[in-house]
mmCIF file of C-alpha atoms in Angstrom:
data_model
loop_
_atom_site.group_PDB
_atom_site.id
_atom_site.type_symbol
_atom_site.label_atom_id
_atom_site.label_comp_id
_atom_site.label_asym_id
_atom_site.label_seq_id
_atom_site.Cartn_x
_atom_site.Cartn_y
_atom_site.Cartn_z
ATOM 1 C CA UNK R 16 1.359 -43.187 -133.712
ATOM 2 C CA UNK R 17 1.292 -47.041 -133.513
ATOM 3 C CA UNK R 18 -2.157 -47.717 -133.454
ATOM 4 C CA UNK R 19 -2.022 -44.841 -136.598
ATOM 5 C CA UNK R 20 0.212 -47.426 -137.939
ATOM 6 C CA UNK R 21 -1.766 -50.689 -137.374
ATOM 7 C CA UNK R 22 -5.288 -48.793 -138.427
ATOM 8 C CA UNK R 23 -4.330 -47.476 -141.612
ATOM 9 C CA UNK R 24 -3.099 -49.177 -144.364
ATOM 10 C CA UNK R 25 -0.131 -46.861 -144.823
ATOM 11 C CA UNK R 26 3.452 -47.969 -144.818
ATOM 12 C CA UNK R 27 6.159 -46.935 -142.337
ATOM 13 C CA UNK R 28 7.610 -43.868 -144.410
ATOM 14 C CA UNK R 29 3.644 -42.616 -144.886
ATOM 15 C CA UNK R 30 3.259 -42.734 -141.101
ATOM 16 C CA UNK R 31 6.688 -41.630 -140.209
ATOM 17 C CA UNK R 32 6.277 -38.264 -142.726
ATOM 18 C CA UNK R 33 3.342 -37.952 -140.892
ATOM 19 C CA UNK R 34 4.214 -37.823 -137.795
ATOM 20 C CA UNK R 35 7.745 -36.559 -138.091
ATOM 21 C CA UNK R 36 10.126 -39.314 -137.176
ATOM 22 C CA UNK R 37 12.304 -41.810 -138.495
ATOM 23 C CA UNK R 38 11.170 -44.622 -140.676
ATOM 24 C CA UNK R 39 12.778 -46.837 -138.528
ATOM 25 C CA UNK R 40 11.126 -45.340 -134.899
ATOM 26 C CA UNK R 41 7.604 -46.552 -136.834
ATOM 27 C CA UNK R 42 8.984 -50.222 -136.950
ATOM 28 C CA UNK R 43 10.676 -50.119 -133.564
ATOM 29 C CA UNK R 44 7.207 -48.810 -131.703
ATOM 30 C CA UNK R 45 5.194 -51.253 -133.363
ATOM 31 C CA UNK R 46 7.477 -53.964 -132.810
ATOM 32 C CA UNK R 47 7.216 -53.485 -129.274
ATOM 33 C CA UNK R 48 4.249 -52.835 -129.244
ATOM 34 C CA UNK R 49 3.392 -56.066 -130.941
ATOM 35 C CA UNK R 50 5.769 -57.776 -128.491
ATOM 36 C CA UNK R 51 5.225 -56.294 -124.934
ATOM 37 C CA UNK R 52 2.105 -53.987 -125.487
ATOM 38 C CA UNK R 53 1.473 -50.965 -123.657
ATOM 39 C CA UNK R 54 4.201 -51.526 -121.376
ATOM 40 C CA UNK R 55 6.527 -51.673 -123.998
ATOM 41 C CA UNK R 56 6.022 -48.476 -125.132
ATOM 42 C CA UNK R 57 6.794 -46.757 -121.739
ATOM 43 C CA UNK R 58 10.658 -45.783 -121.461
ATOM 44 C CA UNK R 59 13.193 -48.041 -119.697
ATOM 45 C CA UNK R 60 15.176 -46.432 -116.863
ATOM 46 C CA UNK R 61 19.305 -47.157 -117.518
ATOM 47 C CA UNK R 62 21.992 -47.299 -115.561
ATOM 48 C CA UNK R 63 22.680 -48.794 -112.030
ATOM 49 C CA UNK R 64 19.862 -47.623 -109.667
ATOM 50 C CA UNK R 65 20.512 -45.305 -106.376
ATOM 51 C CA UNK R 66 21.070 -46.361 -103.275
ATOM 52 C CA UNK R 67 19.094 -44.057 -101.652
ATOM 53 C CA UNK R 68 16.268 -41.939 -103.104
ATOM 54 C CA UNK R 69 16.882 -38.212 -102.807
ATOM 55 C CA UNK R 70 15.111 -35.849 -100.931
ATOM 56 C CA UNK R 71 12.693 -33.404 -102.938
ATOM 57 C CA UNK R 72 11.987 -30.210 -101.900
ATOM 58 C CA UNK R 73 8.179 -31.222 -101.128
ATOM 59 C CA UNK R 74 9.913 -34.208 -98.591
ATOM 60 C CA UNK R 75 12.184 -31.474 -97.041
ATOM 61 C CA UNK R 76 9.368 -28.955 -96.903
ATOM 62 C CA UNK R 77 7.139 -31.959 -95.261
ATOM 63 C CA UNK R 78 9.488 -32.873 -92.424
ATOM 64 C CA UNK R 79 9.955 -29.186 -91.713
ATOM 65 C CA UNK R 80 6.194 -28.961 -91.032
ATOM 66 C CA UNK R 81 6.561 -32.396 -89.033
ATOM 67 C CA UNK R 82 9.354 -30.974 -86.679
ATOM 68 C CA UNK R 83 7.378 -27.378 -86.475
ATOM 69 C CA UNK R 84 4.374 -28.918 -85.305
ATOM 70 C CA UNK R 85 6.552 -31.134 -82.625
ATOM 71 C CA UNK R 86 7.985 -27.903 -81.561
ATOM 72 C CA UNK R 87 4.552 -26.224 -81.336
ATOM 73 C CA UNK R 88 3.110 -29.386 -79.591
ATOM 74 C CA UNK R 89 5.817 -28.834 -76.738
ATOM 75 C CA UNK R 90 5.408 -25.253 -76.595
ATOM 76 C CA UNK R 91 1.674 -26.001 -76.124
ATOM 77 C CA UNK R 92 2.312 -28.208 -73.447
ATOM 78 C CA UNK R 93 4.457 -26.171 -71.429
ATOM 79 C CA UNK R 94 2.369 -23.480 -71.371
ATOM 80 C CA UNK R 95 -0.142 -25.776 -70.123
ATOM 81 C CA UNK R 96 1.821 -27.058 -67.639
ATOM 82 C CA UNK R 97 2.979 -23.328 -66.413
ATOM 83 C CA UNK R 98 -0.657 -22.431 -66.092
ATOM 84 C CA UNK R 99 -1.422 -25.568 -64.126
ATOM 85 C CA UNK R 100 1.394 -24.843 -61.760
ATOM 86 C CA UNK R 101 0.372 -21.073 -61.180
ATOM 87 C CA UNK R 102 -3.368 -22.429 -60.342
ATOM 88 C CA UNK R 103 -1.483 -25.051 -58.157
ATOM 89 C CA UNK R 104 0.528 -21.893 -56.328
ATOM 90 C CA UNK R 105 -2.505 -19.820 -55.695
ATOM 91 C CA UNK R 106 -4.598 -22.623 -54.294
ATOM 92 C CA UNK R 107 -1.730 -23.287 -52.047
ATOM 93 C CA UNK R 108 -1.773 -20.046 -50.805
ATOM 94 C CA UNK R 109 -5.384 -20.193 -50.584
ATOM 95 C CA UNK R 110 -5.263 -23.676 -48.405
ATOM 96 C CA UNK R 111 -2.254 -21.758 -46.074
ATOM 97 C CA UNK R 112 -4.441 -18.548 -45.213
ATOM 98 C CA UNK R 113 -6.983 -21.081 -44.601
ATOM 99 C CA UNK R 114 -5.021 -23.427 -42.518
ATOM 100 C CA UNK R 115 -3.640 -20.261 -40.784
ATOM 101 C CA UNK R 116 -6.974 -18.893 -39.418
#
């Protein structure tokens, strides 16, 4: 709408029919516009900021992943660990019969 504004040579009620707003929303825009460019243009957040950020769902649904995957990393590992102590038992045994005879 602003660079509408600034390429025709209509005035601020042309534009603003055009477009649907107030008169006065043409000025504003291009006033900041002129003023601050781009950035000027983009909305201003109001009110006193957060302390903390909250969680969304995507965050929550990450660090559920994060703490399965520990969980199946341990689960993994003791399953490792069981089979290396039952191939521990048996060559135990093994080394006893041996030892025996």
């Amino acid at each position: 709408m602003v660079r509408y504004y600034l390429t025709n040579n209509q005035g601020q009620t042309e534009v603003a029919a055009r477009f649907n707003i107030n008169p006065s929303q043409v000025y504003s825009w291009t006033h900041k516009f002129n003023e601050e460019g781009i950035a000027g243009l983009k909305p201003n957040q109001k009110g006193r900021p957060r302390k903390m950020p909250k969680k969304t769902k995507h965050i929550k649904k990450r660090a559920q992943k994060i703490e399965l995957s520990e969980k199946e990393k341990y689960e993994e590992k003791i399953l490792q660990q069981e089979a290396e102590l039952e191939r521990l038992r048996i060559e135990n045994l093994i080394l006893k019969k041996v030892a025996a005879k």
